[in-house]
Coordinates of C-alpha atoms in Angstrom, one line a residue:
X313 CA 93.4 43.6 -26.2
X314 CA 90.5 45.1 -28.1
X315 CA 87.8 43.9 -29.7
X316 CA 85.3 46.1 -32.0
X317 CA 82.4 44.1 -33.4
X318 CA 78.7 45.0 -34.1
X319 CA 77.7 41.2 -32.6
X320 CA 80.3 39.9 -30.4
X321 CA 80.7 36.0 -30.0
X322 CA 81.4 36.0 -26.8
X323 CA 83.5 32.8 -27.9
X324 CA 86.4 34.7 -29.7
X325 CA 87.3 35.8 -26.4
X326 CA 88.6 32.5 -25.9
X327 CA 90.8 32.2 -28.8
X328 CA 94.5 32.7 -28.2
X329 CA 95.0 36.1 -29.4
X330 CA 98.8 36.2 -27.5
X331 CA 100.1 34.0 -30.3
X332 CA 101.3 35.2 -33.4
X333 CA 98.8 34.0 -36.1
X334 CA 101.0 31.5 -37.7
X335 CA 101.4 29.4 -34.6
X336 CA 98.1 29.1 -33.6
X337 CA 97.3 25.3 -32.3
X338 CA 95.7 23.2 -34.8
X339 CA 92.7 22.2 -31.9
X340 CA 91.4 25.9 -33.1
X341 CA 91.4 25.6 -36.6
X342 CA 89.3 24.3 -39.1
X343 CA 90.6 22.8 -42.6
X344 CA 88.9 24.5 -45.2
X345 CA 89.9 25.3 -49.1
X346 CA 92.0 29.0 -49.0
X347 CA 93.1 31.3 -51.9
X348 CA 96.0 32.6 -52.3
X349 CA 96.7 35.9 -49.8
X350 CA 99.6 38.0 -49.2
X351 CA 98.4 37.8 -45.3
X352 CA 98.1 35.3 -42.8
X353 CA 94.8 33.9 -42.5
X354 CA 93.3 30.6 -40.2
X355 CA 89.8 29.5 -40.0
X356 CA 88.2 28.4 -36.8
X357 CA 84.9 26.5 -35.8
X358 CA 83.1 28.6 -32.6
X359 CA 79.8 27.9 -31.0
X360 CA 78.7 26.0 -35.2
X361 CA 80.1 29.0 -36.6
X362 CA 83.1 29.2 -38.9
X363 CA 85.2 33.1 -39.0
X364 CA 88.4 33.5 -41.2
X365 CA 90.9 35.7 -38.9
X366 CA 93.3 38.0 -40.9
X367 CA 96.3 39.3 -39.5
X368 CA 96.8 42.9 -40.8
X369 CA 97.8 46.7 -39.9
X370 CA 95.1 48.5 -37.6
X371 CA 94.0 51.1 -40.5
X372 CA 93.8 48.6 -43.2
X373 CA 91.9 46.4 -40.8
X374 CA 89.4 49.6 -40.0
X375 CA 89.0 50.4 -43.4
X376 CA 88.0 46.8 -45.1
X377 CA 85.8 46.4 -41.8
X378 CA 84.2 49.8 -42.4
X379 CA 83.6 48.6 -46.0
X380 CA 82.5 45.2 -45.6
X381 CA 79.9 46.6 -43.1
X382 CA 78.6 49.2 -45.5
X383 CA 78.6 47.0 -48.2
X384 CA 76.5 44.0 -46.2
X385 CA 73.7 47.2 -45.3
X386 CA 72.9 47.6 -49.3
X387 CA 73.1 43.7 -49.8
X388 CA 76.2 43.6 -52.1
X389 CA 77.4 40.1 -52.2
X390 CA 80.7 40.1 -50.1
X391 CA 81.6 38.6 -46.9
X392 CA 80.4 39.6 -43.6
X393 CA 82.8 41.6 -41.2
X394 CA 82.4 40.4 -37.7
X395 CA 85.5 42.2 -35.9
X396 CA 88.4 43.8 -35.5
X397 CA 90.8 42.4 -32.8
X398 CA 93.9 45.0 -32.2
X399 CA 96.0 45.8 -29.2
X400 CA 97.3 42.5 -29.3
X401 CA 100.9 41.5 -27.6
X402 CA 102.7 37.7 -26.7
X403 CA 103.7 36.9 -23.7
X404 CA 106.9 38.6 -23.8
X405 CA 104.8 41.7 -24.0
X406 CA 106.0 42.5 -28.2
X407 CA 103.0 43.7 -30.3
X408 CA 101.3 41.5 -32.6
X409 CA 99.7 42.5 -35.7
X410 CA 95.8 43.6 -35.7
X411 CA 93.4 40.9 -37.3
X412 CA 90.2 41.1 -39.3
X413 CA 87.5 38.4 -38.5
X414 CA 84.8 38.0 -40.9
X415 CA 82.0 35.2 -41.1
X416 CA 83.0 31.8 -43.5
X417 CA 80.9 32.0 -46.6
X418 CA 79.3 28.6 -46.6
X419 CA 79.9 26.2 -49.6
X420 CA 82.1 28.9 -50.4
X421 CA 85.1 27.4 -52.4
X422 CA 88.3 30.0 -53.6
X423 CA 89.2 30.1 -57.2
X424 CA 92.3 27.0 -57.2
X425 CA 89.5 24.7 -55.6
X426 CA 87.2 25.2 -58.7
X427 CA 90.1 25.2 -61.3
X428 CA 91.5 22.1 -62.3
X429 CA 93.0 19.9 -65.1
X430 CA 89.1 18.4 -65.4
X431 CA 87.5 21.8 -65.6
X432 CA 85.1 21.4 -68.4
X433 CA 84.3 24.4 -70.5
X434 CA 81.0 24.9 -69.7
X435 CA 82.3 25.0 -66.0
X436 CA 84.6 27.7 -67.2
X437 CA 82.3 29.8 -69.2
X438 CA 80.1 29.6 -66.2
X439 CA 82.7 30.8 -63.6
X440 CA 83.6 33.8 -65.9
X441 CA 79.8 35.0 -66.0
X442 CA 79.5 34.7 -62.0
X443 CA 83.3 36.9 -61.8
X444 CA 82.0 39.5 -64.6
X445 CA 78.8 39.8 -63.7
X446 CA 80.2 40.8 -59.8
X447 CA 82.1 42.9 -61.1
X448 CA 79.1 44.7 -63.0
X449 CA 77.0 44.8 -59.4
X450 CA 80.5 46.5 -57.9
X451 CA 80.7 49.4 -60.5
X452 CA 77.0 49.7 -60.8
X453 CA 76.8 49.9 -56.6
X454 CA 79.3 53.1 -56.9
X455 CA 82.5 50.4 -55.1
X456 CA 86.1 50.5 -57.1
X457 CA 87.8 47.3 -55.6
X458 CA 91.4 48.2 -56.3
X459 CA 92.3 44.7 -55.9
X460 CA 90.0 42.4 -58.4
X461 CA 91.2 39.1 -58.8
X462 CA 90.4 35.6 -58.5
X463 CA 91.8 35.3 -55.3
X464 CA 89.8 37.9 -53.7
X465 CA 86.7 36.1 -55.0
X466 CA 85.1 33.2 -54.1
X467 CA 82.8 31.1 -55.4
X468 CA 79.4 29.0 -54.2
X469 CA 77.9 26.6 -56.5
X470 CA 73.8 27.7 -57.7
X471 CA 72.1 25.7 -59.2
X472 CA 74.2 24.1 -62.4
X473 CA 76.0 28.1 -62.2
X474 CA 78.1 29.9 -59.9
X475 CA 77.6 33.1 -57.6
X476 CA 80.9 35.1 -56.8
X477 CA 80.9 36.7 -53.8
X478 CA 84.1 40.0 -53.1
X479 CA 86.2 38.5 -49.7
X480 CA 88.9 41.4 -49.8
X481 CA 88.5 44.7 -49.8
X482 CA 90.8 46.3 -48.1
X483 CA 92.0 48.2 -51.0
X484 CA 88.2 49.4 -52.1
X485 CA 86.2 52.9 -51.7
X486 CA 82.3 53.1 -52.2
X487 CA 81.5 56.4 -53.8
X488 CA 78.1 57.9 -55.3
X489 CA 78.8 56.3 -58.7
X490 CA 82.3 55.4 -60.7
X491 CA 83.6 57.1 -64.1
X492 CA 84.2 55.2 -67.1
X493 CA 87.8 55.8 -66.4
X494 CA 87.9 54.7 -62.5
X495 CA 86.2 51.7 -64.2
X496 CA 88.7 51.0 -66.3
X497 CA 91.5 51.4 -64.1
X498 CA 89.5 48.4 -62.2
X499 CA 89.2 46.1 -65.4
X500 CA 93.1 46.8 -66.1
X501 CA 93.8 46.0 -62.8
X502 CA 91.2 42.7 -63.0
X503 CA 93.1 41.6 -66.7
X504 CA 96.7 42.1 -64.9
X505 CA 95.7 39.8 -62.1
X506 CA 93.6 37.0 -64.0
X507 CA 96.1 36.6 -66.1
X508 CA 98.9 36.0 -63.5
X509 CA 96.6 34.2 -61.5
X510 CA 95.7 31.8 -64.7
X511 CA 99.8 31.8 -65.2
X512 CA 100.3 30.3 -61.9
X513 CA 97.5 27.8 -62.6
X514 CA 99.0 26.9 -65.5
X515 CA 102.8 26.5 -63.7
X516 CA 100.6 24.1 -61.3
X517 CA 99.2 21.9 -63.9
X518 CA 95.8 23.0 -62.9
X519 CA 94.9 24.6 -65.9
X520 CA 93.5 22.4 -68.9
X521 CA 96.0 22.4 -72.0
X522 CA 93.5 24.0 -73.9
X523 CA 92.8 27.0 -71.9
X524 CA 94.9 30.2 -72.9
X525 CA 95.9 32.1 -69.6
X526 CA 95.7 35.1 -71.9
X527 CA 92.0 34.1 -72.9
X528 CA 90.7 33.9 -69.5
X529 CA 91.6 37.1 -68.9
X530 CA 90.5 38.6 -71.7
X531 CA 87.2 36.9 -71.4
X532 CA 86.2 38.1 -68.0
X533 CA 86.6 41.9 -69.6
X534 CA 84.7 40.9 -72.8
X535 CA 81.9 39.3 -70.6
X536 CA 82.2 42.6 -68.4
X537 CA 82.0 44.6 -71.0
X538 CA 78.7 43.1 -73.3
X539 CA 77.2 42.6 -69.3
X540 CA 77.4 46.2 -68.7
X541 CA 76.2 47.6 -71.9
X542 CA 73.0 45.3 -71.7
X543 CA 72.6 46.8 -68.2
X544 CA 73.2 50.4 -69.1
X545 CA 72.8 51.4 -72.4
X546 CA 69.6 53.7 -73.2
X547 CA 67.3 52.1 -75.4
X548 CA 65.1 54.1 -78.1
X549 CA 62.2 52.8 -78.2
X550 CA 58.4 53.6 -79.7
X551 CA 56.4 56.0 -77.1
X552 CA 53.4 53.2 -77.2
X553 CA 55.3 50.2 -77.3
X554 CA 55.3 49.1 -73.7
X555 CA 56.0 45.6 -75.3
X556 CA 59.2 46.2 -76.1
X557 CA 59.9 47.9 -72.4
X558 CA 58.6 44.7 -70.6
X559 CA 61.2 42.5 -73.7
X560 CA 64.2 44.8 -72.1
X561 CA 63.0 44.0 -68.6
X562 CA 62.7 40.1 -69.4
X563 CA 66.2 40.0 -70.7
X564 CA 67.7 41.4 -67.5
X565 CA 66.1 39.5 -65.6
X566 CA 67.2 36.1 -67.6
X567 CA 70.8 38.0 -67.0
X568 CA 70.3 37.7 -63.3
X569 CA 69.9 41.2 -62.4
X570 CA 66.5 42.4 -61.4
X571 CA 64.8 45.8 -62.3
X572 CA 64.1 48.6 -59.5
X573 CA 62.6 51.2 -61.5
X574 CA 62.5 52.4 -65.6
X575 CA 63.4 55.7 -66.3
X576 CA 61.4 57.2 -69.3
X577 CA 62.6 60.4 -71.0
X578 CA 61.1 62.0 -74.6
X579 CA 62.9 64.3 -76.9
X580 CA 62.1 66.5 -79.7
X581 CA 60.4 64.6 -82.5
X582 CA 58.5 62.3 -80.2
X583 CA 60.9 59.5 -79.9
X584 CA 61.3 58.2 -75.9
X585 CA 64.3 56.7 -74.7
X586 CA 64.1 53.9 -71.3
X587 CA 67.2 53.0 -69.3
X588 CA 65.9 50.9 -66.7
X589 CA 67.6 50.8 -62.9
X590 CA 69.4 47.6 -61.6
X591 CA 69.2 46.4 -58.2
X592 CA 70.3 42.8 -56.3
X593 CA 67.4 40.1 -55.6
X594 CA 65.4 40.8 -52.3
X595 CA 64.6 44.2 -53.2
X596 CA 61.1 44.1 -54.7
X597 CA 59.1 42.0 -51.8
X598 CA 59.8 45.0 -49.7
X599 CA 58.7 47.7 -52.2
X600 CA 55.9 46.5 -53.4
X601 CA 54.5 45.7 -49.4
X602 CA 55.7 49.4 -49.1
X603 CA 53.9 50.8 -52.1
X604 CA 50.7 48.9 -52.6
X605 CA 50.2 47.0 -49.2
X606 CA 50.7 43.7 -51.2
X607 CA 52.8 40.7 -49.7
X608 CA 53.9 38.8 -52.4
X609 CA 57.2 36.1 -53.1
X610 CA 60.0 37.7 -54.4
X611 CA 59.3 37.2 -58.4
X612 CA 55.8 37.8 -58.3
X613 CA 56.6 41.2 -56.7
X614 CA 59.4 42.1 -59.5
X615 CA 56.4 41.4 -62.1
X616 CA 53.8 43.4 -59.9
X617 CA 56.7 46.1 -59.9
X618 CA 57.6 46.2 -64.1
X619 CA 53.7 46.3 -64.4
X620 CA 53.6 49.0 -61.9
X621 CA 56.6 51.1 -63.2
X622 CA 55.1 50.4 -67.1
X623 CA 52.1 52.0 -65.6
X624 CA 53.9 54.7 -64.1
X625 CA 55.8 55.7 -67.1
X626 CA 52.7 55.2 -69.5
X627 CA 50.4 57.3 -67.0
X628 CA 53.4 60.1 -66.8
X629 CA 52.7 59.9 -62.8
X630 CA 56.3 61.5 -61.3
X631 CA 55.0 60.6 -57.1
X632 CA 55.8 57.1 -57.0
X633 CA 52.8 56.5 -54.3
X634 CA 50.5 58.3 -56.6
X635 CA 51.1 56.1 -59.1
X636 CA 50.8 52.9 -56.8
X637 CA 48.0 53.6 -55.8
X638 CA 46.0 54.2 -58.9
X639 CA 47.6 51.2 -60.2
X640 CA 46.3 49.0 -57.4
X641 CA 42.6 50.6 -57.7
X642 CA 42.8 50.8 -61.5
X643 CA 44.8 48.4 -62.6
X644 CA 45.3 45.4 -60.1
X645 CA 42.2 45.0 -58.0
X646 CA 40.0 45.4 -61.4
X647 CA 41.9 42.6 -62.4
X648 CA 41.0 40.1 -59.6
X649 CA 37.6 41.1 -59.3
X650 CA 37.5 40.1 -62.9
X651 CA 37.5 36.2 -61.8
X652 CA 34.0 34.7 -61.4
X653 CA 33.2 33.8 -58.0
X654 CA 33.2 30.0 -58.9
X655 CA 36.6 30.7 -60.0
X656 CA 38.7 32.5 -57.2
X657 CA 39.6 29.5 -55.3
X658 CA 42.2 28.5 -58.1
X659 CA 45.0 31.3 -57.4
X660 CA 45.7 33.5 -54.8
X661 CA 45.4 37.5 -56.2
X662 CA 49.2 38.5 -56.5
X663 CA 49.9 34.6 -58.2
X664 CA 47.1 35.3 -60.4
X665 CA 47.7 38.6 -61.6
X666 CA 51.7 37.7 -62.1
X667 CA 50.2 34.4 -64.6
X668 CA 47.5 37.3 -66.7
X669 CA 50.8 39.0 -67.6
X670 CA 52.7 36.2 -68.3
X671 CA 49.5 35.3 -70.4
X672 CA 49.6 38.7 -72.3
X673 CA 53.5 38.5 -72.7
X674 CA 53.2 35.1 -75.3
X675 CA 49.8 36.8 -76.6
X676 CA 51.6 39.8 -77.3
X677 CA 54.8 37.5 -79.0
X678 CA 52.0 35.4 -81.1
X679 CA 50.6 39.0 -82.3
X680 CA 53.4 41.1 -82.7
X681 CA 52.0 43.8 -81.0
X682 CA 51.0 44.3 -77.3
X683 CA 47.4 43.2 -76.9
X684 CA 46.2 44.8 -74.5
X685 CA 45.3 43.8 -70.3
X686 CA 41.7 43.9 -70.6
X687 CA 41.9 41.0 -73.6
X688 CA 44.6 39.0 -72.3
X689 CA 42.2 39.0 -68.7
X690 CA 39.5 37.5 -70.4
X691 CA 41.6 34.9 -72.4
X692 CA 43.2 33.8 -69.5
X693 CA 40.2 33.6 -67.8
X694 CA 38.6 31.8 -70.8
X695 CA 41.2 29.5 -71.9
X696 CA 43.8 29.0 -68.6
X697 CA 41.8 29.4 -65.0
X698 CA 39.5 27.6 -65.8
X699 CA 41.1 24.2 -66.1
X700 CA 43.6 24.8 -63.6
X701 CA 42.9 22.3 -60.0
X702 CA 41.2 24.5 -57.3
X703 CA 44.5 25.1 -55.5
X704 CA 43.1 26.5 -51.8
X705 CA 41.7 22.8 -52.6
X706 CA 45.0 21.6 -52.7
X707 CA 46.6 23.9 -50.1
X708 CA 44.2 22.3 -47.5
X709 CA 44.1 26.1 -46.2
X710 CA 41.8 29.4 -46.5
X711 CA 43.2 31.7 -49.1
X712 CA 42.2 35.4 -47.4
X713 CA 40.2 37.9 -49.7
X714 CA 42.4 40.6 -51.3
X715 CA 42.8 43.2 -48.7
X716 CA 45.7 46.3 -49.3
X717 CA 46.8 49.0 -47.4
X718 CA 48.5 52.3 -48.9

């Protein structure tokens, strides 16, 4: 026997990898939901930890390993390949099958555990968003799944919504960037299987009357579809009207995706077009302690970071660290030092300086226009900080004085 893993549980040595999947004892396995798959597949409890074991070929096995492991380094929602188990024979000495083991997404549930005949359709409408808008992250990441379908989804409840997460993807390939027509061999291959999927709900009695198997599969493409043009499409917009930028950015962000960078570019007759660049969560704590020195939570770094990249493009700065740090000596810490002394124990700098935008956003909606930093500073100052509770009061802790590094 042979095991490959990046972090070997020393546990699944102990498993009885002689025996043919299929007639493993029940004292191993755990009882948990599972989708429809054309392989076998067993959960089992080691050491706290649940793993789903796969039986498969060797190269497929390789290959959806190799894939889940390069998907997990860039953060793409998917389940976590643990390792690959092959050599394998019974006590006879005949060869068994090679198995996958990845890690049990927790809360997970597949697609026939969230369908039923009391789905309401809110439920529905919400479950389509969380499949499209994984789909969108998976073309947008450069990966073709081959295979996309509810059953090689699953699903973990968030927050009143759902987040889909890819669990198969042994029939994927992660390239640079897709074409519109690798992309659309994926949607026609997504529409085929949603709507035989939704078919055999329906045989089941686990579809509501009133839901159209053709209609669900049509909807997940429609909701790709409008998902991806709101993501993508190049916007024209005035040169100075950085208002409207920062309205584009908002409305991603209320879309779930967050904003890495905007790309500005001007043509002949002065007009400027913006398409901005869409990442997963988690990535803008670590840029902006890279760029500015800053250690901030997650969405008052993405604000820092549209201010910053707003700057950027306004200032026509192409080094990104150039442009960080004149936006942290000219923009940020001016800012903070703007706050009366009497005054500096309400807010912490980076919480501060995320609430004067926020500030200047409605100011700008009230006015129409964009109003400008230095006047929405001193009507923040004015008409906000200064009734807000002393929170370092609060805290019952010392709130350090701004210090950065670059």
């Amino acid at each position: 026997m042979r095991i490959t893993s990046a972090l070997i549980d020393p546990a699944l040595l102990d498993l009885p990898w002689s025996t043919p999947l299929e007639e493993w004892p029940p004292d191993h396995l755990v009882a948990l939901p599972q989708g429809i798959s054309r392989h076998v597949v067993r959960f089992v409890r080691l050491a706290g930890t649940v793993y789903a074991v796969k039986e498969t070929g060797e190269r497929i096995a390789e290959r959806e390993y190799d894939l889940l492991r390069q998907l997990e380094r860039i953060d793409f929602p998917a389940v976590q390949a643990v390792a690959i188990v092959a050599d394998r024979a019974d006590a006879a000495g005949e060869p068994l099958d090679p198995v996958l083991v990845t890690r049990h997404l927790q809360f997970s549930l597949p697609y026939r555990a969230v369908f039923s005949h009391t789905l309401r359709p809110e439920t529905m409408n919400r479950l389509l968003d969380a499949l499209a808008a994984l789909i969108v992250r998976m073309h947008l990441t450069g990966f073709f799944w081959g295979d996309c379908s509810l059953s090689n989804t699953l699903f973990r409840r968030d927050a009143g919504a759902f987040a889909a997460y890819l669990v198969d993807a042994e029939t994927g390939a992660l390239r640079p960037s897709l074409s519109n027509g690798q992309r659309g061999e994926d949607l026609e291959i997504a529409r085929l299987n949603i709507f035989g999927e939704a078919l055999d709900l329906q045989a089941a009695d686990l579809l509501d009357e009133a839901i159209d198997p053709e209609w669900v599969a049509d909807e997940v493409i429609s909701r790709y579809e409008r998902l991806w043009h709101e993501v993508t499409f190049e916007q024209e917009i005035a040169r100075d009207s950085r208002h409207d930028i920062e309205k584009r950015i908002r409305k991603l962000n209320e879309l779930g995706f967050d904003v890495a960078e905007v790309s500005m570019s001007v043509v002949e007759g002065g007009r400027a077009y913006v398409r901005p660049k869409v990442v997963d969560a988690g990535h803008h704590t670590r840029r902006l302690l890279r760029l500015t020195g800053l250690d901030a939570e997650e969405n008052q770094a993405r604000a820092l970071l549209n201010d910053l990249d707003a700057y950027r493009a306004d200032s026509d700065l192409p080094d990104e660290q150039q442009a960080a740090h004149r936006w942290l000596i000219e923009v940020f810490e001016p800012v903070v030092r703007a706050v009366p002394a009497e005054l500096r124990r309400k807010l912490e700098p980076a919480e501060l300086y995320t609430q004067v935008l926020e500030h200047r956003w409605f100011r700008s909606e009230e006015a129409g226009r964009d109003v400008g930093l230095a006047a929405a500073v001193q009507s923040y100052l004015t008409n906000v900080l200064v009734h807000r509770p002393d929170e370092q009061a609060v805290l019952g802790v010392e709130v350090p004085e701004l210090t950065t590094s670059v």
